[in-house]
Short mmCIF file of C-alpha atoms in Angstrom, two decimals:
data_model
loop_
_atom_site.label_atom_id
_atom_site.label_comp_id
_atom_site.label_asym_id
_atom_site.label_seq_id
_atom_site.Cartn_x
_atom_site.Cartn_y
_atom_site.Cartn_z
CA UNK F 1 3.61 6.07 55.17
CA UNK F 2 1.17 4.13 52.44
CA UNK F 3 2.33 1.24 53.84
CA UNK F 4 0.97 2.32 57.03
CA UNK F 5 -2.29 3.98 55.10
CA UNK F 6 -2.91 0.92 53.08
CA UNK F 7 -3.17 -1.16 56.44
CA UNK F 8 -5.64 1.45 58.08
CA UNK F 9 -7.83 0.88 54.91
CA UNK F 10 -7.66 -2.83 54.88
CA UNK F 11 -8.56 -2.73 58.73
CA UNK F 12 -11.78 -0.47 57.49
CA UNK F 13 -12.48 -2.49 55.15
CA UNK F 14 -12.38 -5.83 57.08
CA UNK F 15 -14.77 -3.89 60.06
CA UNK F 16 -16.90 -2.93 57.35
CA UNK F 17 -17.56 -6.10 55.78
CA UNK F 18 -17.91 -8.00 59.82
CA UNK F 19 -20.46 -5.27 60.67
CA UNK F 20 -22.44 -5.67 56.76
CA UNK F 21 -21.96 -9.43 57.63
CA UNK F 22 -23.46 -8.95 61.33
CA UNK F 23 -26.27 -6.99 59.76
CA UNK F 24 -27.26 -9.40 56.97
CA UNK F 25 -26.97 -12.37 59.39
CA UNK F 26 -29.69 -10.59 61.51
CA UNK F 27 -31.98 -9.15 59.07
CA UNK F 28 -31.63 -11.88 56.86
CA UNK F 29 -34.31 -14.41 58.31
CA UNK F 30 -36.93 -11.33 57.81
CA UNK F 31 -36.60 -11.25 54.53
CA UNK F 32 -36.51 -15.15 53.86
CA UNK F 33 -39.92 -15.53 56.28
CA UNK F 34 -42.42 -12.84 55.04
CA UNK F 35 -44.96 -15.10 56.33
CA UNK F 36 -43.87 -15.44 59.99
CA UNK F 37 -45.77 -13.61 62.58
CA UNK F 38 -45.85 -9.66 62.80
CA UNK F 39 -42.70 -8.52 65.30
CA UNK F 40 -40.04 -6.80 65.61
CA UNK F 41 -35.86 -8.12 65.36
CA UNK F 42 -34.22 -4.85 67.66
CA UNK F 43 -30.59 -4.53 67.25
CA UNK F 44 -28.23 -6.51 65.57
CA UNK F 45 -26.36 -9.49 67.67
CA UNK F 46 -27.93 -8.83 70.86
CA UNK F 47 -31.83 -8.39 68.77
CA UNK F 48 -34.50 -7.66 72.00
CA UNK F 49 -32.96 -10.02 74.11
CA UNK F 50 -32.31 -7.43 77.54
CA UNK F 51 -35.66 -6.00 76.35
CA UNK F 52 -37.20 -9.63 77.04
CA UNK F 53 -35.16 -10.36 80.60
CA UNK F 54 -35.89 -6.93 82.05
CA UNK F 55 -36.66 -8.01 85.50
CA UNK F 56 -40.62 -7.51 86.79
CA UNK F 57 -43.05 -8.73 89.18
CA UNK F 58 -43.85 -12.23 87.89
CA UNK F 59 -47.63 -11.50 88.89
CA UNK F 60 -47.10 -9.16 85.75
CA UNK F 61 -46.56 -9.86 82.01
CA UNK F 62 -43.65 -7.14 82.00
CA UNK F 63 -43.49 -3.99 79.65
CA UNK F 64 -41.71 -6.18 76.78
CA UNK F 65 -44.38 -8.87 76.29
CA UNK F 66 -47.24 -5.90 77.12
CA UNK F 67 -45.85 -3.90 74.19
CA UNK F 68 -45.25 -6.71 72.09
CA UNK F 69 -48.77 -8.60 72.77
CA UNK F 70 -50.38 -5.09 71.85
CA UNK F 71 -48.55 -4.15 69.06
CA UNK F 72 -48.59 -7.73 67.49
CA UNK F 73 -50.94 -9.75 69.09
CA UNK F 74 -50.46 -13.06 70.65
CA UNK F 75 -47.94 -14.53 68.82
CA UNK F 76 -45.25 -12.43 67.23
CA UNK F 77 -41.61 -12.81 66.19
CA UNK F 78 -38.68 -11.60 67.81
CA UNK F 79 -34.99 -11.92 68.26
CA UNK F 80 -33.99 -13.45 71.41
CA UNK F 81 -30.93 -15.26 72.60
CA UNK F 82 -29.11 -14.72 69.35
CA UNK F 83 -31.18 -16.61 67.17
CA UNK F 84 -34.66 -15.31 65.36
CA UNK F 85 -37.93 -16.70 67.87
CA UNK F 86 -41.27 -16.56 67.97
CA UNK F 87 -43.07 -15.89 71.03
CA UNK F 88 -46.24 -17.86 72.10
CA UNK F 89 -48.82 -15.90 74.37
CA UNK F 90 -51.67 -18.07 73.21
CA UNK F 91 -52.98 -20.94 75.65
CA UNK F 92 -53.80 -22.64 71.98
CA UNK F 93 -50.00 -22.69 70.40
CA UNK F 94 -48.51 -23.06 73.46
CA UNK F 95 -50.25 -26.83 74.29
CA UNK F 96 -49.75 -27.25 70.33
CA UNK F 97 -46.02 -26.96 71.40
CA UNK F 98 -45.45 -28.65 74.29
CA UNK F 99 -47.74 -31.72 72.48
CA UNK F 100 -45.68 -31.74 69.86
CA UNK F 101 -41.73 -32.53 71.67
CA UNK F 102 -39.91 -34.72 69.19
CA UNK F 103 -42.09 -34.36 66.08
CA UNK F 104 -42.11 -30.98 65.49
CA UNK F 105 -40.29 -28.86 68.09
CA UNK F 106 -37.91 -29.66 70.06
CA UNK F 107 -36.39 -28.91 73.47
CA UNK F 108 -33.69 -26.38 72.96
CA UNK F 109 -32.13 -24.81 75.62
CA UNK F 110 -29.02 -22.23 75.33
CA UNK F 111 -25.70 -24.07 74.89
CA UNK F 112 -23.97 -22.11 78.32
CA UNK F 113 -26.63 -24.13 80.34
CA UNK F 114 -25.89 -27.24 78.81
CA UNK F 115 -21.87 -26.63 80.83
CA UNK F 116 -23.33 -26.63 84.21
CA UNK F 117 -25.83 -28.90 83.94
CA UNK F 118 -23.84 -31.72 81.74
CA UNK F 119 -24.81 -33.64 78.89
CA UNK F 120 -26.76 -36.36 80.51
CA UNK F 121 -28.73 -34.08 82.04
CA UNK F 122 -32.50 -34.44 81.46
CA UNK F 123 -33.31 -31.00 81.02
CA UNK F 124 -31.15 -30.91 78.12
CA UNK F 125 -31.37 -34.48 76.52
CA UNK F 126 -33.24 -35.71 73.85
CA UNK F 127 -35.20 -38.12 72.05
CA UNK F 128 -35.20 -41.69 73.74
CA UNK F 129 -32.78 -40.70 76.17
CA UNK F 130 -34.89 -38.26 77.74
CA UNK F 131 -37.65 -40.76 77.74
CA UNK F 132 -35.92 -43.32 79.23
CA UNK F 133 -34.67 -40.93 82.23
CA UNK F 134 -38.19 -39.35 82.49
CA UNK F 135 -39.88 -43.05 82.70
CA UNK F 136 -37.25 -43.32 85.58
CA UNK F 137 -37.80 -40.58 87.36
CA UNK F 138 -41.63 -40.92 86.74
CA UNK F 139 -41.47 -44.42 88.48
CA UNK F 140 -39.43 -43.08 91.18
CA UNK F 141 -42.06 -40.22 91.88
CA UNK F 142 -44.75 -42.35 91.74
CA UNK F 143 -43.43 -44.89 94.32
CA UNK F 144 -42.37 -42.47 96.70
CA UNK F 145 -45.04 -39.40 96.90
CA UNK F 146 -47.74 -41.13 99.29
CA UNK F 147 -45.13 -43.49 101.06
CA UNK F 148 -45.27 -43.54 104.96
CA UNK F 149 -41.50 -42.77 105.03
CA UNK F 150 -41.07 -40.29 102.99
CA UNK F 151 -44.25 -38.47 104.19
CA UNK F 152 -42.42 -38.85 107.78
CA UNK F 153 -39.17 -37.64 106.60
CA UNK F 154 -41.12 -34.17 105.40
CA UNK F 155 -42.65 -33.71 108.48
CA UNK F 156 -39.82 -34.33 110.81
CA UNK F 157 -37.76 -31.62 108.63
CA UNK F 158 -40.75 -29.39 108.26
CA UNK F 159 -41.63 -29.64 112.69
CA UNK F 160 -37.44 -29.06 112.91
CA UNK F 161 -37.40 -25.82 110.44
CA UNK F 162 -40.75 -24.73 112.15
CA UNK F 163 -39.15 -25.45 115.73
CA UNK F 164 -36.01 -23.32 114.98
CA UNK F 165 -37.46 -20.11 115.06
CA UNK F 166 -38.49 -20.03 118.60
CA UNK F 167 -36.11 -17.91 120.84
CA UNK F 168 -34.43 -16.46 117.74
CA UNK F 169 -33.64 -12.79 118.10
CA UNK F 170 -36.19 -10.76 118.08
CA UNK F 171 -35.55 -7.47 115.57
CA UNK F 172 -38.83 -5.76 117.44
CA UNK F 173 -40.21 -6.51 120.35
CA UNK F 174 -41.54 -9.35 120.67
CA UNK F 175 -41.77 -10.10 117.05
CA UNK F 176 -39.23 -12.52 115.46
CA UNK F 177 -38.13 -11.63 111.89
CA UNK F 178 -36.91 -14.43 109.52
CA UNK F 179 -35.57 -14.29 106.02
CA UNK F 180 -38.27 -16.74 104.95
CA UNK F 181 -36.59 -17.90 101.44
CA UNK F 182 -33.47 -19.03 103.23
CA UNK F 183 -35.67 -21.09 105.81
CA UNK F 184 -37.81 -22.22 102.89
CA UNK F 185 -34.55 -23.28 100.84
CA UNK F 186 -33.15 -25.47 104.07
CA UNK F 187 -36.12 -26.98 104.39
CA UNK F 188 -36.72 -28.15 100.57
CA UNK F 189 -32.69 -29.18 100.00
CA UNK F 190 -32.85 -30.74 103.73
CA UNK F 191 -35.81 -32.90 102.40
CA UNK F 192 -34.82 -33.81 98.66
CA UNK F 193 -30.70 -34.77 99.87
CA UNK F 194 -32.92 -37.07 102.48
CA UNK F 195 -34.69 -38.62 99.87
CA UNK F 196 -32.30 -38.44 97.06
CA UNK F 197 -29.23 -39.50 99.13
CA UNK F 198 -30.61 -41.07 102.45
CA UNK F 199 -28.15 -38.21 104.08
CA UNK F 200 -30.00 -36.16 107.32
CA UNK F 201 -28.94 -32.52 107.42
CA UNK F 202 -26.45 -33.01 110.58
CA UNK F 203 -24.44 -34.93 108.40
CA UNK F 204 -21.03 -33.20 107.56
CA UNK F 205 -21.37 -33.59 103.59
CA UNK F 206 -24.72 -32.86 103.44
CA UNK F 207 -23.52 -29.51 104.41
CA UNK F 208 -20.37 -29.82 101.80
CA UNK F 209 -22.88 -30.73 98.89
CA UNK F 210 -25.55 -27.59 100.15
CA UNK F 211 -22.16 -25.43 99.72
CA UNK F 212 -21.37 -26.24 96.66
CA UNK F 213 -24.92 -26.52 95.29
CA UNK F 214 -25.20 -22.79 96.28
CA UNK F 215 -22.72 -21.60 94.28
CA UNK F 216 -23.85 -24.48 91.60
CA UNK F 217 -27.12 -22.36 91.64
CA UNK F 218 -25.99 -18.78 91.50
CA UNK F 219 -23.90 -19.97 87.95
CA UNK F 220 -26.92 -21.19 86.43
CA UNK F 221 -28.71 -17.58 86.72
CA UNK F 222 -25.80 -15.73 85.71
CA UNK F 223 -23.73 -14.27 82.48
CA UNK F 224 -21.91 -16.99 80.61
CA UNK F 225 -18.44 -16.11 80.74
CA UNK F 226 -15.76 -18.82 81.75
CA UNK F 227 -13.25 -17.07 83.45
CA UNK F 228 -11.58 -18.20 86.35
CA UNK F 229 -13.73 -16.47 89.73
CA UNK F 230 -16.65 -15.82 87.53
CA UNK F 231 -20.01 -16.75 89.07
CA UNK F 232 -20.54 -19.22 85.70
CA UNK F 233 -16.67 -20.48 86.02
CA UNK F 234 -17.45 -21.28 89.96
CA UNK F 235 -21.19 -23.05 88.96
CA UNK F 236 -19.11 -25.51 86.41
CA UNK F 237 -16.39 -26.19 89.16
CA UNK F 238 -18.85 -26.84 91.77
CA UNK F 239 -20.74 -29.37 89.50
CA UNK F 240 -18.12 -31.17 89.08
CA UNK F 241 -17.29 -31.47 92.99
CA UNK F 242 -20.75 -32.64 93.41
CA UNK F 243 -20.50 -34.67 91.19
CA UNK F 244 -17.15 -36.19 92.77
CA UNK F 245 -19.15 -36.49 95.96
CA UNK F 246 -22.37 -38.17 94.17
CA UNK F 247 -19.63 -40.99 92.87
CA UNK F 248 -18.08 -41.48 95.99
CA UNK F 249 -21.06 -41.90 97.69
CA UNK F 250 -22.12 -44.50 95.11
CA UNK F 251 -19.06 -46.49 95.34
CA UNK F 252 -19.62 -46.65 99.16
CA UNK F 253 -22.64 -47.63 98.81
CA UNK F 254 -21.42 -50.28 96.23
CA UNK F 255 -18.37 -51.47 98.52
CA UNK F 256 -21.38 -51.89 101.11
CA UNK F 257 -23.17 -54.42 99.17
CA UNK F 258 -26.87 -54.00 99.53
CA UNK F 259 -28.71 -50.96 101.47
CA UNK F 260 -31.93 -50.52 103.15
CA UNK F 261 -32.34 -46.64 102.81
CA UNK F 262 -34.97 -46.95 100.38
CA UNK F 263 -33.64 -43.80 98.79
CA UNK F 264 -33.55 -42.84 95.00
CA UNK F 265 -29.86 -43.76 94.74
CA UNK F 266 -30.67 -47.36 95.83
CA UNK F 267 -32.89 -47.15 93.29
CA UNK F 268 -30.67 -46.25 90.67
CA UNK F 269 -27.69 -48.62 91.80
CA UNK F 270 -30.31 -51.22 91.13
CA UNK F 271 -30.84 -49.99 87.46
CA UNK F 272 -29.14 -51.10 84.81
CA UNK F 273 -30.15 -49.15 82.26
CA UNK F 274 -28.02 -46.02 83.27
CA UNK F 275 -24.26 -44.75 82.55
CA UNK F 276 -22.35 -43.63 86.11
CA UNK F 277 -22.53 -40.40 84.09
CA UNK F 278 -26.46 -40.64 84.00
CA UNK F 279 -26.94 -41.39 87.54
CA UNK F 280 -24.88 -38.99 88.79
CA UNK F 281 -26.54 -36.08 86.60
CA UNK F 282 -29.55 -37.64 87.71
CA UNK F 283 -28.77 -37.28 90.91
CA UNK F 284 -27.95 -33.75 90.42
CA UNK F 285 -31.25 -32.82 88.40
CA UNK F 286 -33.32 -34.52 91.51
CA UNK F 287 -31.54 -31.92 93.78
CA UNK F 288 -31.65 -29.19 91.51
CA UNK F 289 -35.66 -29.39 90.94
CA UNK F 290 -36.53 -30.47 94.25
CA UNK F 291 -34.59 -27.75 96.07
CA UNK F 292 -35.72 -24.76 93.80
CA UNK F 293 -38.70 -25.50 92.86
CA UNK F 294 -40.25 -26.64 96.02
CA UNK F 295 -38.25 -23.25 98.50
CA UNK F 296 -40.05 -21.29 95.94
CA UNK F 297 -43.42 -22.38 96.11
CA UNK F 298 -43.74 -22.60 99.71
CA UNK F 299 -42.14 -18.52 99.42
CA UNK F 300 -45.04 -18.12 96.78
CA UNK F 301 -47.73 -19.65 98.81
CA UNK F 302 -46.30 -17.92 102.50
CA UNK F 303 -45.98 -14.62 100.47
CA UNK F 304 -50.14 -14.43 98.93
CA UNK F 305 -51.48 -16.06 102.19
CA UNK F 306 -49.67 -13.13 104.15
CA UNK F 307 -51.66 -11.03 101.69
CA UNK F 308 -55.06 -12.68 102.45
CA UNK F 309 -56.20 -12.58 105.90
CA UNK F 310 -59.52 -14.36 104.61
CA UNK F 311 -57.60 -17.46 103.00
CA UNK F 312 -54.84 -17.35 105.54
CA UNK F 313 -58.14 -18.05 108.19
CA UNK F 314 -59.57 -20.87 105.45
CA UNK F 315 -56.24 -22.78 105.20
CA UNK F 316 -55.44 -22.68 109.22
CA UNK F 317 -59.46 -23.90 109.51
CA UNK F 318 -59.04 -26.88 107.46
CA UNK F 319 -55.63 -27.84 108.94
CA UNK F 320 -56.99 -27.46 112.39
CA UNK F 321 -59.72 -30.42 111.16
CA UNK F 322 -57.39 -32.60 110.29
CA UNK F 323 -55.23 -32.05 113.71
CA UNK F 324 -58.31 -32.36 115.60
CA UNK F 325 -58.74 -36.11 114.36
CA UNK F 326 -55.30 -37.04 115.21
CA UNK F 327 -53.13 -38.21 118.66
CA UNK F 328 -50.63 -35.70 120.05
CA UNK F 329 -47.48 -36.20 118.24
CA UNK F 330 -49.37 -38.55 115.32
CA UNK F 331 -47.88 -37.69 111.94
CA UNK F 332 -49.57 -36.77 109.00
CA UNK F 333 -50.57 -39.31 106.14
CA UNK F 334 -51.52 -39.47 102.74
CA UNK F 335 -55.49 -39.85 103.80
CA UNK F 336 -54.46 -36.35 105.74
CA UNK F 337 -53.36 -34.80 102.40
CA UNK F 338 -55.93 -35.82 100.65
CA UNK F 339 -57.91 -34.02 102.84
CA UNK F 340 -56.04 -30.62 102.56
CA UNK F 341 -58.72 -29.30 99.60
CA UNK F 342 -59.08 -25.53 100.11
CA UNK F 343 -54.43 -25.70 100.90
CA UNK F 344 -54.49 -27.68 97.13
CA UNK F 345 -56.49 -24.16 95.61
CA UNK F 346 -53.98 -22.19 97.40
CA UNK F 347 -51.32 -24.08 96.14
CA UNK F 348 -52.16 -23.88 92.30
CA UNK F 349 -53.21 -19.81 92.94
CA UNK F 350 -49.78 -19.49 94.50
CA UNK F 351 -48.12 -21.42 91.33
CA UNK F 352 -50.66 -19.01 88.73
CA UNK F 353 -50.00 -15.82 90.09
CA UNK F 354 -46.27 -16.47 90.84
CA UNK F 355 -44.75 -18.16 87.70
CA UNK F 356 -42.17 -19.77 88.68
CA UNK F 357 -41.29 -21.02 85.11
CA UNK F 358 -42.16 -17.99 82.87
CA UNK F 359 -41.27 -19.62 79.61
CA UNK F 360 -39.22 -23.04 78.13
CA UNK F 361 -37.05 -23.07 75.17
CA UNK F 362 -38.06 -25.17 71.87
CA UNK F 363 -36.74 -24.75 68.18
CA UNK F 364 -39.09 -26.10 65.13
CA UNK F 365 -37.69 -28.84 63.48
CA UNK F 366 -39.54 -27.90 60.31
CA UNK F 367 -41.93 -24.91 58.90
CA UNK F 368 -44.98 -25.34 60.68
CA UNK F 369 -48.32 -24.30 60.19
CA UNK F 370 -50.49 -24.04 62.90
CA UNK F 371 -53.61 -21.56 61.91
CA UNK F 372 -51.99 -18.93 60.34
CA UNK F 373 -49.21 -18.64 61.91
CA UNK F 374 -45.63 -19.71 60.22
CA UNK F 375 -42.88 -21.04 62.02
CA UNK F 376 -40.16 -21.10 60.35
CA UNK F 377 -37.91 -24.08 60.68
CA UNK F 378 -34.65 -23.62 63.03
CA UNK F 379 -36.19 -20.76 64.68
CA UNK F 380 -36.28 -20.66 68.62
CA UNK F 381 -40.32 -20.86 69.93
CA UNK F 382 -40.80 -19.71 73.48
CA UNK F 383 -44.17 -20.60 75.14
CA UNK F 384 -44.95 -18.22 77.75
CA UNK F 385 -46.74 -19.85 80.24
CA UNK F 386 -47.04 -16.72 82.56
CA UNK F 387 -49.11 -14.99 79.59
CA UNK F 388 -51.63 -17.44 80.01
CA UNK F 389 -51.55 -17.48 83.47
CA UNK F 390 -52.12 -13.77 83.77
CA UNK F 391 -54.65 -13.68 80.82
CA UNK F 392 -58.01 -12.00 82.01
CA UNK F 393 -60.18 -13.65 78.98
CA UNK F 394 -59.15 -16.87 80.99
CA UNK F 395 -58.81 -16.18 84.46
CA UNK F 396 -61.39 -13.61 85.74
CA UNK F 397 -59.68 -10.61 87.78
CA UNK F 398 -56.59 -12.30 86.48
CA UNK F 399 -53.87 -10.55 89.05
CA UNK F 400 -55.61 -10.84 92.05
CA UNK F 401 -55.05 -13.88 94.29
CA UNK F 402 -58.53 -15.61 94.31
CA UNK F 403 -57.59 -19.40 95.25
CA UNK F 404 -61.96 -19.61 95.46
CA UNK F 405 -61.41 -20.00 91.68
CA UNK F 406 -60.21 -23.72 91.65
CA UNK F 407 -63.02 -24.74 93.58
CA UNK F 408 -64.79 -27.62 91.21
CA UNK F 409 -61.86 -27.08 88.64
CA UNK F 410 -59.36 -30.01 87.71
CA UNK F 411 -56.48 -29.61 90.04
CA UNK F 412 -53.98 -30.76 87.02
CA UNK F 413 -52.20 -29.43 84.28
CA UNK F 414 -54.64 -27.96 81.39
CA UNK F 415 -54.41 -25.81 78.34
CA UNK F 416 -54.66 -22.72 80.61
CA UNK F 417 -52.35 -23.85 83.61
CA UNK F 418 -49.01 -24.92 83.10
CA UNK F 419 -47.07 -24.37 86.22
CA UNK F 420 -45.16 -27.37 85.56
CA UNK F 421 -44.84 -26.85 81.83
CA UNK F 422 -46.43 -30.07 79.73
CA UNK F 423 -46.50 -32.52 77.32
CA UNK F 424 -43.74 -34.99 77.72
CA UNK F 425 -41.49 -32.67 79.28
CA UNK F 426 -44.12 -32.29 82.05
CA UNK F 427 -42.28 -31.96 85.06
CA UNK F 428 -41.76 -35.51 86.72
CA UNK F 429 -41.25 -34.01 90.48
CA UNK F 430 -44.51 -31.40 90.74
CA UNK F 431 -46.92 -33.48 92.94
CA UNK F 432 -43.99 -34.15 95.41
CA UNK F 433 -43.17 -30.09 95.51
CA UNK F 434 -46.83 -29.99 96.21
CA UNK F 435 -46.91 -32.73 99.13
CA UNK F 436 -44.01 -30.74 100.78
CA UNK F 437 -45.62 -27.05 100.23
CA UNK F 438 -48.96 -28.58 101.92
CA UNK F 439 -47.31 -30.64 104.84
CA UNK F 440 -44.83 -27.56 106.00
CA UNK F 441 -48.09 -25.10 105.61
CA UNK F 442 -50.02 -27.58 107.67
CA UNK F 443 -47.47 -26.77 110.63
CA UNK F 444 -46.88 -23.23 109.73
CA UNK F 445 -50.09 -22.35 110.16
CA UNK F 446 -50.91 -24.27 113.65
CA UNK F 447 -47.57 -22.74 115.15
CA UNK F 448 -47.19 -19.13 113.83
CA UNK F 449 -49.31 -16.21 112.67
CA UNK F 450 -47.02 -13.79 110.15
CA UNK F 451 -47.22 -10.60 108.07
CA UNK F 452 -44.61 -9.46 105.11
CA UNK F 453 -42.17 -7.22 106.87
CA UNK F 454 -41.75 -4.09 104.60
CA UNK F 455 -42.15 -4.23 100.55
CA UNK F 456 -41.05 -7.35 99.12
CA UNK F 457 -42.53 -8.85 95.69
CA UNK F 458 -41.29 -12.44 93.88
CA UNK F 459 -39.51 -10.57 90.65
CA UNK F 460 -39.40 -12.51 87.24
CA UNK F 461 -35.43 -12.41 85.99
CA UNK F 462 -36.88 -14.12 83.99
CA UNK F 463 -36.08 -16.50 87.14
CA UNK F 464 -37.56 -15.71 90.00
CA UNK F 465 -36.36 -14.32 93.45
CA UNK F 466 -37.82 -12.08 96.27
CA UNK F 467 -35.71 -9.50 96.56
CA UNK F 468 -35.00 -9.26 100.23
CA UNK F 469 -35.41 -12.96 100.88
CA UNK F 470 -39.18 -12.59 102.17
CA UNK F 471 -38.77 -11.30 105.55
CA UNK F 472 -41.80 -11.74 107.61
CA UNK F 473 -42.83 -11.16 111.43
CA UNK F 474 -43.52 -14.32 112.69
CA UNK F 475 -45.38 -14.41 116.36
CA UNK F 476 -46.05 -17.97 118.06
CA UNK F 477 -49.67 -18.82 118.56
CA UNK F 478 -50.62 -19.79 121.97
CA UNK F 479 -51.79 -22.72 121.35
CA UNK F 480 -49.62 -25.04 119.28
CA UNK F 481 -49.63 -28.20 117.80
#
């Protein structure tokens, strides 16, 4: 019997001292960093962290970062993703940030991603090795976005998506209704496989990689348990079957001797300068940006216009100007995009008001000082883009979709708009997302007039998603292009 009492005690004891432990360990960086920003820590272990990830409307800040912001202003501290943070709301810090990659913050994303996406990924690399993929995938950009092939390759997929929906089944009347996400999502992973991989979308692996990519995507969004059958378990499974049908693809193409696709991957077989490893996972970070990215802003842009009978009539005006100078059947070129100037406002109101990136992760390498502000060193520093975005002192009528307001503004990344985040993590891929969003408009508008059927709003996760897909009603025009 004291045997059995002595044991209860020790087990008290022991829980005691792991919850005093927990408690310390939480607290602890409070009391070390007086001088940090005002905030608030929440509950041991998991600190404010569900607070912060409630979902919203990501045309909204959210009630955690409107209570915070109030309480503490701007910049305050937090506990988030089990490590103390501060939080960036301020246009100011946040450039000071993203400026700053390598000297004094660096990119610092939870370890769970860092399983599905792999270690040579570029999203997760550092130092000179993210440099040397970026300069890669910089060049690669920059050779492709305005070529005649490429800009073909968008169209054909774009008239093909476009094309599909006539004589679908018609929910009412004579009114088709399309889950527009999924449509947007074939088109965008149809285009960057083509480009990527020289592979069409009739092609039986394209169809084996989309599969797998799918549930590839659904893992990175989701709780980071690896259990067999877990959505997380399934992501890390599926990257490594793409990733098995990335290499065989390469050794084809190597068995092949040279090839004429003009794709990325002949690009890459040419490099030296990468690992298998690295081409492969870049490969798989081409895919991955081009496919979500891109479905989402044409969503974004398709979901505001359908809002906006006024800029909806603006953007079909301008693309009926550039039809009208063009042969039946003619495809678009770059001159043509460069002409699309009132579908480029739309484009960066769509990416302001939507947010597709909400925030990045970065940890301080040291204390730093920046006004009078303290950030500790080894604490986690999000910059919330979306609070800048959405930040009426910058952006009058800040929640209203007003694409008038980039008229005579720089169409690039500034201190107050960073869809695309910045600094040299800016992403490499955002004027070819842009190129696609125009050149499938150009034909949505010419073929189709649509309205949102029922409620549906893009919801911050903190990623975000529509929740229904984005069904519209989509009715042919009568005269189409």
């Amino acid at each position: 019997m004291m045997v059995g009492g002595e044991l209860v005690l020790a087990a008290l004891v022991i829980l005691l001292a792991l919850l005093l432990t927990l408690v310390l360990s939480h607290f602890l960086p409070l009391l070390l960093n007086p001088k940090a920003p005002n905030g608030s820590f929440g509950w041991p272990l998991l600190g404010e962290t569900l607070r912060f990830l409630r979902p919203h409307a990501s045309n909204t800040l959210g009630s955690f970062l409107e209570d915070h912001c109030s309480r503490y202003g701007r910049v305050f501290k937090s506990h988030l993703f089990c490590t103390p943070t501060i939080v960036s709301c301020d246009q100011e810090l946040n450039h000071f940030i993203l400026q700053n990659e390598e000297r004094l913050f660096q990119c610092s994303y939870p370890r769970p991603i860092h399983g599905i996406l792999g270690k040579s990924s570029m999203l997760v690399v550092l130092g000179e090795d993210h440099k040397r993929l970026r300069n890669l995938a910089l060049a690669l950009v920059t050779s492709t976005k305005l070529k005649p092939s490429y800009l073909g390759d968008i169209e054909k997929i774009a008239l093909h998506i476009v094309g599909s929906w006539h004589g679908k089944s018609k929910d009412k009347g004579r009114v088709n209704v399309i889950a527009f996400c999924e449509e947007a999502r074939k088109f965008a992973f149809s285009v960057i496989v083509k480009q990527v991989l020289g592979l069409s979308p009739e092609e039986p692996v394209t169809a084996m990689i989309l599969e797998d990519f799918l549930a590839f995507m659904k893992g990175l969004i989701s709780f980071p348990l690896y259990i067999p059958g877990t959505p997380y378990a399934k992501a890390v499974q599926a990257r490594e079957r793409i990733s098995s049908t990335v290499k065989g693809i390469i050794e084809e193409r190597r068995n092949a001797g040279s090839s004429n696709k003009g794709d990325f991957l002949d690009v890459l077989l040419s490099s030296n300068e990468l690992s298998d490893e690295e081409k492969v996972s870049f490969v798989l970070d081409s895919l991955l940006g081009g496919y979500e990215t891109t479905s989402l802003l044409i969503s974004m842009v398709v979901y505001f216009l359908g809002q906006s009978v006024q800029d909806l009539e603006l953007v079909k005006r301008e693309h009926e100007g550039i039809r009208s100078k063009k042969e039946k059947d003619e495809f678009l070129s770059s001159e043509d995009y460069k002409k699309m100037e009132y579908t480029q406002h739309v484009i960066n109101e769509a990416l302001r008001c939507g947010n597709i990136v909400k925030f990045v992760h970065r940890k301080a390498l040291k204390d730093v000082r920046y006004k009078e502000y303290l950030i500790p060193s080894g604490w986690k520093v999000l910059p919330v883009f979306s609070a800048v975005h959405l930040n009426p002192l910058l952006h009058g009528n800040a929640q209203q979709f007003q694409p008038c307001r980039w008229e005579g503004a720089s169409q690039g990344t500034s201190k107050k708009f960073t869809p695309f985040g910045g600094g040299p993590r800016l992403c490499p891929g955002s004027e070819l997302a842009k190129v696609e969003a125009a050149f499938f408009l150009h034909h949505l508008v010419l073929n189709y007039r649509w309205r949102i059927d029922g409620d549906d709003i893009p919801m911050a996760y903190p990623y975000v998603e529509f929740q229904r897909g984005l069904p519209i009603e989509i009715e042919p025009l009568c005269s189409e292009s």
